[in-house]
Amino acid sequence: MAEWNAFYRNEDEEEEQEEGEQSGESYRITGRDSLVFLVDASKEMFIKGEDGQPSNFDMTMQVVRSVYMSKIISSHRDLVALVFYGTEQSKNPRNSFKHVYVYHDLDEPGAKRVQDIDSLRGEKGAQLAAETMGSRETSLGDALWCCANLYSDIKLRLSHKRLMIFTCRDEPHGGDSVKDRQARTKAGDLKETGVVIDLMHLMKPGGFNVSLFFCDVISPPEDESELGLQEEPCEKLDDLQKRVRAKEQKKRAMARLNLCLGVGLNVAVGIYATAVTARKPSAIKLYRETNEPVRSKTRTFHTQTGSLLLPSEIKKAQVYGNKQIVMERDEVDAIKKFDDPGLLLIGFKPMEKLKLHHHIRPAVFLYPEEDQVKGSACLFSALLKKCSERNVFALCRCIARRNYPPRFVALVPQHEEVDEGNAQITPPGFNVIYLPYADDFRTLDPPHYPAASQVQVDKMKEIISKLRFKYRSDAFENPVIQQHYRNLEALALDMMAPEDIEDLIMPKVEQIDCRLGPLVDEFKDLVYPENYNPESKPAAKRKTADSGGGAEKKPKVEVTEDELKVHVQNGTLAKLTVPVLKEACKQFGVRTAGTKKQELIDALVARLGS
């Protein structure tokens, strides 16, 4: 029977569990995200900017392409569509709407779609768009109606629906009040069905006045943390990409909990991961004849009879005091359960009590969930304000999931920060710092080395001050992952060779040498002996004559039958190593079902304990 400890996670699995908890992997997604790009194809969109700047249409196509690529990599099951309005040609389901061209239906992004977008970029792309679609009068109401039909034709469950309008015209109908009223009515119908409408307005001569028409069409921010309507239009590609990136992805909570501030006083909060480790996707196994994905199934059989075991027939056990304690799965779950998931406020501590070595794993972010409990945002805001004013953090007990062990956490207040364009840099809320238990601290004996002299320390301070720079984590990309996706992109898009990437983590040696000047040589003269060359190879170790140059093989450890019986009687077989247990099984002809330590012990107990 399986060891009881096997039901609980070991150290490696615990780390994987924590990583999964931080990245939100265990959060169940109830549907797919969907995004529709509604792009103005009027002649004004194709006018080039000053000083060789790309046209608004070309900027939009670059942004659409980047979103397609991002979706393919990060969430390939999301649905994306591209629709042009104000076109001469019409192409939509049943051709019900004039001057609306559905370039891509609402479907998963793929390599073919990226190639289609590439064909619309640059001067050749503008010519192709003019030949394929053309430019004509505009009816935004028909375009919104067409997008509503795209959503209604989808039979899949959609968790989030968003529509982005790209245009440089603040009056799309030229003051036609009938068309304006139709567009406002259709936009209201879309918003009632849960579609979020955003405006990505672009620069035009004389400026873009949002209040003329679009302020009545777009959706208000879903919560305080979301970027609202920007008054200033996008002039550059980077600005447009930032705004689209801030809107395109729905913020998913890792968990939604109640923060208990006292008896009968609960605040609904969501836990969000602000940073997640980027990893290469795992390989998918394919059937070699059809290239279809294959699924693996695991079944458990009885070692003696070979019969298939049902989950209800499998129990957990642990040997304690030479006695096997058998428990049902429900009993094990009941033992593991400490309390219901949630955050329980214990008290407040000054910020000085929170030390740097208390940081044992990446922090997560806490934000109120007004939809769950009304008034949560108001009470949460008051708590955040008071903690910040008094420079304290809230100490809480946190149980993130059912059957998760409790952890002590520190809720550190964080203020909202916005940039010059009024775009949010950091949202208001609490950073959740996981605190260590007493068992997590280790006593270390650091090695003793001769201390550096004050002259050497001062010289190193000079070097450090010369090499200082402002660090931003988002300025450095993982070169391994970037190269991996460049290779996949080249294969999918039939490119001759993958795009070159710049390895940003490599040190800039020439710039470092220019900044330091003679400081490096001066430091070497102070620390290292004369004529020291750090690049020289160390002298090879001499081989001993007795050993013949090779490492001595450890002799096999054999245990006698009497010693094994004593171990069986005392229940101390677990003290022996796996190689010793394997050798004992071979010595006494004991057949085992596997090679795990507990399986070897069970086989020896069955043979020698009888």
PDB file of C-alpha atoms in Angstrom, residues 132-409:
ATOM      1  CA  THR A 132      -9.163  45.081 -51.921  1.00  0.00           C
ATOM      2  CA  MET A 133     -11.418  47.259 -49.775  1.00  0.00           C
ATOM      3  CA  GLY A 134     -11.227  50.880 -50.898  1.00  0.00           C
ATOM      4  CA  SER A 135     -12.645  53.862 -48.967  1.00  0.00           C
ATOM      5  CA  ARG A 136     -16.214  55.120 -48.944  1.00  0.00           C
ATOM      6  CA  GLU A 137     -18.809  56.638 -46.636  1.00  0.00           C
ATOM      7  CA  THR A 138     -19.018  55.469 -43.058  1.00  0.00           C
ATOM      8  CA  SER A 139     -21.783  53.989 -40.933  1.00  0.00           C
ATOM      9  CA  LEU A 140     -20.372  53.080 -37.528  1.00  0.00           C
ATOM     10  CA  GLY A 141     -23.777  51.779 -36.461  1.00  0.00           C
ATOM     11  CA  ASP A 142     -23.708  49.110 -39.186  1.00  0.00           C
ATOM     12  CA  ALA A 143     -20.128  48.210 -38.234  1.00  0.00           C
ATOM     13  CA  LEU A 144     -21.095  47.759 -34.566  1.00  0.00           C
ATOM     14  CA  TRP A 145     -24.133  45.704 -35.631  1.00  0.00           C
ATOM     15  CA  CYS A 146     -21.851  43.476 -37.721  1.00  0.00           C
ATOM     16  CA  CYS A 147     -19.530  42.978 -34.717  1.00  0.00           C
ATOM     17  CA  ALA A 148     -22.552  42.055 -32.582  1.00  0.00           C
ATOM     18  CA  ASN A 149     -23.411  39.343 -35.137  1.00  0.00           C
ATOM     19  CA  LEU A 150     -19.837  38.019 -34.942  1.00  0.00           C
ATOM     20  CA  TYR A 151     -20.294  37.556 -31.194  1.00  0.00           C
ATOM     21  CA  SER A 152     -23.750  35.998 -31.529  1.00  0.00           C
ATOM     22  CA  ASP A 153     -22.480  33.432 -34.064  1.00  0.00           C
ATOM     23  CA  ILE A 154     -19.917  32.098 -31.571  1.00  0.00           C
ATOM     24  CA  LYS A 155     -21.200  29.023 -29.727  1.00  0.00           C
ATOM     25  CA  LEU A 156     -18.290  28.906 -27.280  1.00  0.00           C
ATOM     26  CA  ARG A 157     -18.518  30.358 -23.799  1.00  0.00           C
ATOM     27  CA  LEU A 158     -16.793  33.747 -23.689  1.00  0.00           C
ATOM     28  CA  SER A 159     -15.567  35.062 -20.349  1.00  0.00           C
ATOM     29  CA  HIS A 160     -14.652  38.526 -21.603  1.00  0.00           C
ATOM     30  CA  LYS A 161     -15.704  40.430 -24.734  1.00  0.00           C
ATOM     31  CA  ARG A 162     -13.864  43.557 -25.869  1.00  0.00           C
ATOM     32  CA  LEU A 163     -14.103  45.736 -28.996  1.00  0.00           C
ATOM     33  CA  MET A 164     -11.426  48.308 -29.906  1.00  0.00           C
ATOM     34  CA  ILE A 165     -12.152  51.142 -32.346  1.00  0.00           C
ATOM     35  CA  PHE A 166      -9.166  52.632 -34.203  1.00  0.00           C
ATOM     36  CA  THR A 167      -9.877  55.939 -35.954  1.00  0.00           C
ATOM     37  CA  CYS A 168      -8.528  59.438 -36.514  1.00  0.00           C
ATOM     38  CA  ARG A 169     -11.946  61.016 -37.178  1.00  0.00           C
ATOM     39  CA  ASP A 170     -13.776  62.517 -34.198  1.00  0.00           C
ATOM     40  CA  GLU A 171     -16.947  62.894 -36.305  1.00  0.00           C
ATOM     41  CA  PRO A 172     -17.180  59.663 -38.323  1.00  0.00           C
ATOM     42  CA  HIS A 173     -20.509  60.625 -39.946  1.00  0.00           C
ATOM     43  CA  GLY A 174     -19.673  64.250 -40.698  1.00  0.00           C
ATOM     44  CA  GLY A 175     -22.392  65.578 -38.411  1.00  0.00           C
ATOM     45  CA  ASP A 176     -25.192  63.267 -39.679  1.00  0.00           C
ATOM     46  CA  SER A 177     -27.416  63.135 -36.578  1.00  0.00           C
ATOM     47  CA  VAL A 178     -29.380  60.072 -37.786  1.00  0.00           C
ATOM     48  CA  LYS A 179     -26.267  57.922 -38.190  1.00  0.00           C
ATOM     49  CA  ASP A 180     -24.868  59.253 -34.909  1.00  0.00           C
ATOM     50  CA  ARG A 181     -28.045  58.215 -33.086  1.00  0.00           C
ATOM     51  CA  GLN A 182     -28.005  54.758 -34.705  1.00  0.00           C
ATOM     52  CA  ALA A 183     -24.366  54.213 -33.682  1.00  0.00           C
ATOM     53  CA  ARG A 184     -25.060  55.296 -30.078  1.00  0.00           C
ATOM     54  CA  THR A 185     -28.060  52.980 -29.894  1.00  0.00           C
ATOM     55  CA  LYS A 186     -26.118  49.985 -31.241  1.00  0.00           C
ATOM     56  CA  ALA A 187     -23.205  50.724 -28.904  1.00  0.00           C
ATOM     57  CA  GLY A 188     -25.646  50.699 -25.988  1.00  0.00           C
ATOM     58  CA  ASP A 189     -27.002  47.320 -27.131  1.00  0.00           C
ATOM     59  CA  LEU A 190     -23.467  45.905 -27.292  1.00  0.00           C
ATOM     60  CA  LYS A 191     -22.628  47.157 -23.815  1.00  0.00           C
ATOM     61  CA  GLU A 192     -25.802  45.570 -22.441  1.00  0.00           C
ATOM     62  CA  THR A 193     -24.620  42.181 -23.765  1.00  0.00           C
ATOM     63  CA  GLY A 194     -21.323  42.536 -21.875  1.00  0.00           C
ATOM     64  CA  VAL A 195     -19.106  43.865 -24.688  1.00  0.00           C
ATOM     65  CA  VAL A 196     -16.568  46.465 -23.516  1.00  0.00           C
ATOM     66  CA  ILE A 197     -16.004  49.165 -26.170  1.00  0.00           C
ATOM     67  CA  ASP A 198     -12.671  51.049 -26.154  1.00  0.00           C
ATOM     68  CA  LEU A 199     -11.478  53.916 -28.320  1.00  0.00           C
ATOM     69  CA  MET A 200      -7.904  54.057 -29.636  1.00  0.00           C
ATOM     70  CA  HIS A 201      -8.028  57.493 -31.239  1.00  0.00           C
ATOM     71  CA  LEU A 202      -5.130  58.565 -33.428  1.00  0.00           C
ATOM     72  CA  MET A 203      -3.606  61.934 -34.256  1.00  0.00           C
ATOM     73  CA  LYS A 204      -5.162  64.165 -36.924  1.00  0.00           C
ATOM     74  CA  PRO A 205      -4.608  67.782 -37.955  1.00  0.00           C
ATOM     75  CA  GLY A 206      -6.390  70.109 -35.567  1.00  0.00           C
ATOM     76  CA  GLY A 207      -6.588  67.536 -32.758  1.00  0.00           C
ATOM     77  CA  PHE A 208      -9.158  64.893 -31.811  1.00  0.00           C
ATOM     78  CA  ASN A 209     -12.221  66.042 -29.851  1.00  0.00           C
ATOM     79  CA  VAL A 210     -13.614  63.017 -27.993  1.00  0.00           C
ATOM     80  CA  SER A 211     -16.626  64.931 -26.661  1.00  0.00           C
ATOM     81  CA  LEU A 212     -18.142  65.428 -30.149  1.00  0.00           C
ATOM     82  CA  PHE A 213     -19.281  61.809 -30.520  1.00  0.00           C
ATOM     83  CA  PHE A 214     -17.208  58.985 -29.029  1.00  0.00           C
ATOM     84  CA  CYS A 215     -17.661  59.872 -25.346  1.00  0.00           C
ATOM     85  CA  ASP A 216     -21.222  58.459 -25.630  1.00  0.00           C
ATOM     86  CA  VAL A 217     -20.114  55.284 -27.408  1.00  0.00           C
ATOM     87  CA  ILE A 218     -17.244  53.868 -25.368  1.00  0.00           C
ATOM     88  CA  SER A 219     -17.596  51.924 -22.103  1.00  0.00           C
ATOM     89  CA  PRO A 220     -16.606  53.430 -18.743  1.00  0.00           C
ATOM     90  CA  PRO A 221     -13.686  51.805 -16.850  1.00  0.00           C
ATOM     91  CA  GLU A 222     -14.662  48.474 -15.292  1.00  0.00           C
ATOM     92  CA  ASP A 223     -12.902  49.382 -12.031  1.00  0.00           C
ATOM     93  CA  GLU A 224     -10.627  52.046 -10.578  1.00  0.00           C
ATOM     94  CA  SER A 225      -7.469  50.232 -11.642  1.00  0.00           C
ATOM     95  CA  GLU A 226      -8.415  50.196 -15.329  1.00  0.00           C
ATOM     96  CA  LEU A 227      -7.173  52.848 -17.705  1.00  0.00           C
ATOM     97  CA  GLY A 228     -10.082  55.121 -18.644  1.00  0.00           C
ATOM     98  CA  LEU A 229     -10.626  57.233 -21.738  1.00  0.00           C
ATOM     99  CA  GLN A 230      -7.528  59.192 -22.716  1.00  0.00           C
ATOM    100  CA  GLU A 231      -8.221  62.736 -23.932  1.00  0.00           C
ATOM    101  CA  GLU A 232      -4.975  63.014 -25.915  1.00  0.00           C
ATOM    102  CA  PRO A 233      -4.707  60.980 -29.146  1.00  0.00           C
ATOM    103  CA  CYS A 234      -1.781  58.638 -29.854  1.00  0.00           C
ATOM    104  CA  GLU A 235       0.969  60.263 -31.891  1.00  0.00           C
ATOM    105  CA  LYS A 236       3.550  57.475 -31.804  1.00  0.00           C
ATOM    106  CA  LEU A 237       3.498  53.724 -32.226  1.00  0.00           C
ATOM    107  CA  ASP A 238       4.837  53.131 -28.687  1.00  0.00           C
ATOM    108  CA  ASP A 239       1.996  55.138 -27.138  1.00  0.00           C
ATOM    109  CA  LEU A 240      -0.598  53.199 -29.107  1.00  0.00           C
ATOM    110  CA  GLN A 241       0.949  49.843 -28.178  1.00  0.00           C
ATOM    111  CA  LYS A 242       0.985  50.775 -24.495  1.00  0.00           C
ATOM    112  CA  ARG A 243      -2.701  51.685 -24.526  1.00  0.00           C
ATOM    113  CA  VAL A 244      -3.701  48.536 -26.398  1.00  0.00           C
ATOM    114  CA  ARG A 245      -1.575  46.359 -24.129  1.00  0.00           C
ATOM    115  CA  ALA A 246      -3.203  47.893 -21.052  1.00  0.00           C
ATOM    116  CA  LYS A 247      -6.673  47.095 -22.420  1.00  0.00           C
ATOM    117  CA  GLU A 248      -6.374  43.823 -24.331  1.00  0.00           C
ATOM    118  CA  GLN A 249      -5.935  41.415 -21.427  1.00  0.00           C
ATOM    119  CA  LYS A 250      -8.500  40.873 -18.712  1.00  0.00           C
ATOM    120  CA  LYS A 251      -6.970  40.886 -15.242  1.00  0.00           C
ATOM    121  CA  ARG A 252      -7.573  37.436 -13.767  1.00  0.00           C
ATOM    122  CA  ALA A 253      -7.575  36.877 -10.026  1.00  0.00           C
ATOM    123  CA  MET A 254      -5.614  33.920  -8.690  1.00  0.00           C
ATOM    124  CA  ALA A 255      -8.160  33.668  -5.885  1.00  0.00           C
ATOM    125  CA  ARG A 256     -11.075  35.653  -4.469  1.00  0.00           C
ATOM    126  CA  LEU A 257     -11.199  35.675  -0.678  1.00  0.00           C
ATOM    127  CA  ASN A 258     -12.824  37.461   2.243  1.00  0.00           C
ATOM    128  CA  LEU A 259     -10.600  39.703   4.346  1.00  0.00           C
ATOM    129  CA  CYS A 260     -12.051  39.399   7.851  1.00  0.00           C
ATOM    130  CA  LEU A 261     -11.453  42.634   9.809  1.00  0.00           C
ATOM    131  CA  GLY A 262     -13.548  41.578  12.781  1.00  0.00           C
ATOM    132  CA  VAL A 263     -16.636  39.627  13.775  1.00  0.00           C
ATOM    133  CA  GLY A 264     -19.174  40.026  10.976  1.00  0.00           C
ATOM    134  CA  LEU A 265     -17.010  42.531   9.052  1.00  0.00           C
ATOM    135  CA  ASN A 266     -15.703  41.071   5.771  1.00  0.00           C
ATOM    136  CA  VAL A 267     -14.146  42.737   2.717  1.00  0.00           C
ATOM    137  CA  ALA A 268     -14.123  40.875  -0.613  1.00  0.00           C
ATOM    138  CA  VAL A 269     -10.632  40.959  -2.163  1.00  0.00           C
ATOM    139  CA  GLY A 270      -8.872  39.390  -5.130  1.00  0.00           C
ATOM    140  CA  ILE A 271      -5.280  38.151  -5.225  1.00  0.00           C
ATOM    141  CA  TYR A 272      -3.347  39.002  -8.386  1.00  0.00           C
ATOM    142  CA  ALA A 273       0.150  38.059  -9.565  1.00  0.00           C
ATOM    143  CA  THR A 274       1.950  41.198 -10.764  1.00  0.00           C
ATOM    144  CA  ALA A 275       4.896  39.249 -12.193  1.00  0.00           C
ATOM    145  CA  VAL A 276       5.050  35.639 -13.373  1.00  0.00           C
ATOM    146  CA  THR A 277       8.092  33.666 -14.474  1.00  0.00           C
ATOM    147  CA  ALA A 278       8.043  33.250 -18.252  1.00  0.00           C
ATOM    148  CA  ARG A 279       8.704  29.689 -19.364  1.00  0.00           C
ATOM    149  CA  LYS A 280       8.871  27.882 -22.648  1.00  0.00           C
ATOM    150  CA  PRO A 281       5.674  25.911 -23.264  1.00  0.00           C
ATOM    151  CA  SER A 282       5.858  22.190 -22.641  1.00  0.00           C
ATOM    152  CA  ALA A 283       6.116  19.876 -25.638  1.00  0.00           C
ATOM    153  CA  ILE A 284       2.906  18.303 -26.947  1.00  0.00           C
ATOM    154  CA  LYS A 285       2.986  14.596 -27.787  1.00  0.00           C
ATOM    155  CA  LEU A 286       1.613  13.767 -31.253  1.00  0.00           C
ATOM    156  CA  TYR A 287       0.574  10.523 -32.889  1.00  0.00           C
ATOM    157  CA  ARG A 288       3.281   9.948 -35.494  1.00  0.00           C
ATOM    158  CA  GLU A 289       0.911   8.838 -38.289  1.00  0.00           C
ATOM    159  CA  THR A 290      -1.704  11.624 -38.070  1.00  0.00           C
ATOM    160  CA  ASN A 291       0.112  14.339 -36.031  1.00  0.00           C
ATOM    161  CA  GLU A 292      -2.911  14.576 -33.759  1.00  0.00           C
ATOM    162  CA  PRO A 293      -2.330  15.302 -30.054  1.00  0.00           C
ATOM    163  CA  VAL A 294      -2.433  12.231 -27.833  1.00  0.00           C
ATOM    164  CA  ARG A 295      -3.594  12.005 -24.255  1.00  0.00           C
ATOM    165  CA  SER A 296      -2.105   9.779 -21.587  1.00  0.00           C
ATOM    166  CA  LYS A 297      -4.188   7.975 -18.965  1.00  0.00           C
ATOM    167  CA  THR A 298      -2.914   6.414 -15.764  1.00  0.00           C
ATOM    168  CA  ARG A 299      -4.538   3.355 -14.248  1.00  0.00           C
ATOM    169  CA  THR A 300      -3.685   1.543 -11.038  1.00  0.00           C
ATOM    170  CA  PHE A 301      -3.575  -2.273 -10.862  1.00  0.00           C
ATOM    171  CA  HIS A 302      -3.259  -4.667  -7.957  1.00  0.00           C
ATOM    172  CA  THR A 303       0.298  -6.023  -7.753  1.00  0.00           C
ATOM    173  CA  GLN A 304      -0.798  -9.609  -7.005  1.00  0.00           C
ATOM    174  CA  THR A 305      -4.094 -10.136  -8.850  1.00  0.00           C
ATOM    175  CA  GLY A 306      -3.563  -7.618 -11.673  1.00  0.00           C
ATOM    176  CA  SER A 307      -7.140  -6.352 -11.312  1.00  0.00           C
ATOM    177  CA  LEU A 308      -7.955  -2.697 -12.022  1.00  0.00           C
ATOM    178  CA  LEU A 309      -8.331  -0.603  -8.865  1.00  0.00           C
ATOM    179  CA  LEU A 310     -10.999   2.065  -8.579  1.00  0.00           C
ATOM    180  CA  PRO A 311     -10.262   5.342  -6.748  1.00  0.00           C
ATOM    181  CA  SER A 312     -12.597   4.248  -3.938  1.00  0.00           C
ATOM    182  CA  GLU A 313     -10.486   1.108  -3.419  1.00  0.00           C
ATOM    183  CA  ILE A 314      -7.229   3.027  -2.912  1.00  0.00           C
ATOM    184  CA  LYS A 315      -6.357   4.063   0.634  1.00  0.00           C
ATOM    185  CA  LYS A 316      -3.446   5.845   2.263  1.00  0.00           C
ATOM    186  CA  ALA A 317      -1.231   4.363   4.951  1.00  0.00           C
ATOM    187  CA  GLN A 318       1.866   5.073   6.986  1.00  0.00           C
ATOM    188  CA  VAL A 319       3.974   2.773   9.109  1.00  0.00           C
ATOM    189  CA  TYR A 320       4.274   4.111  12.644  1.00  0.00           C
ATOM    190  CA  GLY A 321       5.709   2.040  15.515  1.00  0.00           C
ATOM    191  CA  ASN A 322       5.913  -1.077  13.315  1.00  0.00           C
ATOM    192  CA  LYS A 323       2.171  -0.748  12.690  1.00  0.00           C
ATOM    193  CA  GLN A 324       0.472   0.244   9.460  1.00  0.00           C
ATOM    194  CA  ILE A 325      -2.093   2.995   9.959  1.00  0.00           C
ATOM    195  CA  VAL A 326      -4.668   2.966   7.166  1.00  0.00           C
ATOM    196  CA  MET A 327      -6.823   6.001   6.422  1.00  0.00           C
ATOM    197  CA  GLU A 328      -9.496   6.871   3.898  1.00  0.00           C
ATOM    198  CA  ARG A 329      -8.936   9.756   1.480  1.00  0.00           C
ATOM    199  CA  ASP A 330     -11.666  11.789   3.203  1.00  0.00           C
ATOM    200  CA  GLU A 331      -9.906  11.369   6.536  1.00  0.00           C
ATOM    201  CA  VAL A 332      -6.629  12.576   5.055  1.00  0.00           C
ATOM    202  CA  ASP A 333      -8.403  15.608   3.567  1.00  0.00           C
ATOM    203  CA  ALA A 334      -9.973  16.376   6.931  1.00  0.00           C
ATOM    204  CA  ILE A 335      -6.551  16.254   8.606  1.00  0.00           C
ATOM    205  CA  LYS A 336      -5.070  18.563   6.009  1.00  0.00           C
ATOM    206  CA  LYS A 337      -7.865  21.135   6.326  1.00  0.00           C
ATOM    207  CA  PHE A 338      -6.945  23.867   8.790  1.00  0.00           C
ATOM    208  CA  ASP A 339      -9.749  26.350   8.091  1.00  0.00           C
ATOM    209  CA  ASP A 340     -11.817  27.781   5.265  1.00  0.00           C
ATOM    210  CA  PRO A 341      -9.972  29.914   2.661  1.00  0.00           C
ATOM    211  CA  GLY A 342      -9.664  33.587   3.573  1.00  0.00           C
ATOM    212  CA  LEU A 343      -7.599  36.351   5.147  1.00  0.00           C
ATOM    213  CA  LEU A 344      -7.923  36.988   8.898  1.00  0.00           C
ATOM    214  CA  LEU A 345      -6.612  40.273  10.311  1.00  0.00           C
ATOM    215  CA  ILE A 346      -4.415  39.703  13.373  1.00  0.00           C
ATOM    216  CA  GLY A 347      -3.073  43.218  13.986  1.00  0.00           C
ATOM    217  CA  PHE A 348      -0.782  45.968  12.769  1.00  0.00           C
ATOM    218  CA  LYS A 349       2.988  46.404  12.966  1.00  0.00           C
ATOM    219  CA  PRO A 350       5.278  49.358  12.124  1.00  0.00           C
ATOM    220  CA  MET A 351       7.070  49.079   8.790  1.00  0.00           C
ATOM    221  CA  GLU A 352      10.433  48.935  10.582  1.00  0.00           C
ATOM    222  CA  LYS A 353       9.521  45.437  11.816  1.00  0.00           C
ATOM    223  CA  LEU A 354       9.405  44.080   8.260  1.00  0.00           C
ATOM    224  CA  LYS A 355      12.937  43.024   7.344  1.00  0.00           C
ATOM    225  CA  LEU A 356      14.475  42.225   3.996  1.00  0.00           C
ATOM    226  CA  HIS A 357      15.207  38.610   4.964  1.00  0.00           C
ATOM    227  CA  HIS A 358      11.471  38.054   5.605  1.00  0.00           C
ATOM    228  CA  HIS A 359      10.956  37.956   1.833  1.00  0.00           C
ATOM    229  CA  ILE A 360      10.900  34.212   1.067  1.00  0.00           C
ATOM    230  CA  ARG A 361       8.827  34.097  -2.143  1.00  0.00           C
ATOM    231  CA  PRO A 362       7.430  36.565  -4.707  1.00  0.00           C
ATOM    232  CA  ALA A 363       4.728  38.849  -3.386  1.00  0.00           C
ATOM    233  CA  VAL A 364       1.214  39.035  -4.799  1.00  0.00           C
ATOM    234  CA  PHE A 365      -1.196  41.965  -4.990  1.00  0.00           C
ATOM    235  CA  LEU A 366      -4.452  42.531  -3.125  1.00  0.00           C
ATOM    236  CA  TYR A 367      -7.316  44.536  -4.619  1.00  0.00           C
ATOM    237  CA  PRO A 368     -11.010  44.878  -3.594  1.00  0.00           C
ATOM    238  CA  GLU A 369     -13.764  42.979  -5.410  1.00  0.00           C
ATOM    239  CA  GLU A 370     -16.768  45.295  -5.305  1.00  0.00           C
ATOM    240  CA  ASP A 371     -18.899  42.855  -7.314  1.00  0.00           C
ATOM    241  CA  GLN A 372     -18.625  40.204  -4.614  1.00  0.00           C
ATOM    242  CA  VAL A 373     -19.498  42.344  -1.571  1.00  0.00           C
ATOM    243  CA  LYS A 374     -20.908  45.872  -1.906  1.00  0.00           C
ATOM    244  CA  GLY A 375     -18.890  48.462   0.001  1.00  0.00           C
ATOM    245  CA  SER A 376     -15.634  46.491  -0.181  1.00  0.00           C
ATOM    246  CA  ALA A 377     -13.882  49.180  -2.246  1.00  0.00           C
ATOM    247  CA  CYS A 378     -14.792  51.957   0.210  1.00  0.00           C
ATOM    248  CA  LEU A 379     -13.648  50.041   3.316  1.00  0.00           C
ATOM    249  CA  PHE A 380     -10.540  48.753   1.534  1.00  0.00           C
ATOM    250  CA  SER A 381      -9.622  52.303   0.492  1.00  0.00           C
ATOM    251  CA  ALA A 382     -10.028  53.556   4.072  1.00  0.00           C
ATOM    252  CA  LEU A 383      -7.812  50.756   5.419  1.00  0.00           C
ATOM    253  CA  LEU A 384      -5.181  51.470   2.751  1.00  0.00           C
ATOM    254  CA  LYS A 385      -5.203  55.194   3.543  1.00  0.00           C
ATOM    255  CA  LYS A 386      -4.813  54.723   7.313  1.00  0.00           C
ATOM    256  CA  CYS A 387      -2.054  52.117   6.983  1.00  0.00           C
ATOM    257  CA  SER A 388      -0.157  54.450   4.671  1.00  0.00           C
ATOM    258  CA  GLU A 389      -0.626  57.502   6.928  1.00  0.00           C
ATOM    259  CA  ARG A 390       0.565  55.650  10.043  1.00  0.00           C
ATOM    260  CA  ASN A 391       3.352  53.789   8.190  1.00  0.00           C
ATOM    261  CA  VAL A 392       2.207  50.355   9.346  1.00  0.00           C
ATOM    262  CA  PHE A 393       1.458  47.039   7.673  1.00  0.00           C
ATOM    263  CA  ALA A 394      -1.424  44.694   8.443  1.00  0.00           C
ATOM    264  CA  LEU A 395      -0.499  41.249   9.763  1.00  0.00           C
ATOM    265  CA  CYS A 396      -2.897  38.542   8.581  1.00  0.00           C
ATOM    266  CA  ARG A 397      -3.325  34.801   8.417  1.00  0.00           C
ATOM    267  CA  CYS A 398      -3.848  33.673   4.828  1.00  0.00           C
ATOM    268  CA  ILE A 399      -5.336  30.436   3.487  1.00  0.00           C
ATOM    269  CA  ALA A 400      -5.367  30.843  -0.282  1.00  0.00           C
ATOM    270  CA  ARG A 401      -7.127  27.613  -1.274  1.00  0.00           C
ATOM    271  CA  ARG A 402      -9.075  24.770   0.237  1.00  0.00           C
ATOM    272  CA  ASN A 403      -6.749  22.346   2.064  1.00  0.00           C
ATOM    273  CA  TYR A 404      -3.839  24.815   1.754  1.00  0.00           C
ATOM    274  CA  PRO A 405      -1.660  25.263   4.844  1.00  0.00           C
ATOM    275  CA  PRO A 406      -2.036  28.661   6.577  1.00  0.00           C
ATOM    276  CA  ARG A 407       0.638  31.326   6.124  1.00  0.00           C
ATOM    277  CA  PHE A 408       1.304  34.594   7.924  1.00  0.00           C
ATOM    278  CA  VAL A 409       1.372  37.521   5.500  1.00  0.00           C
TER     279      VAL A 409
END
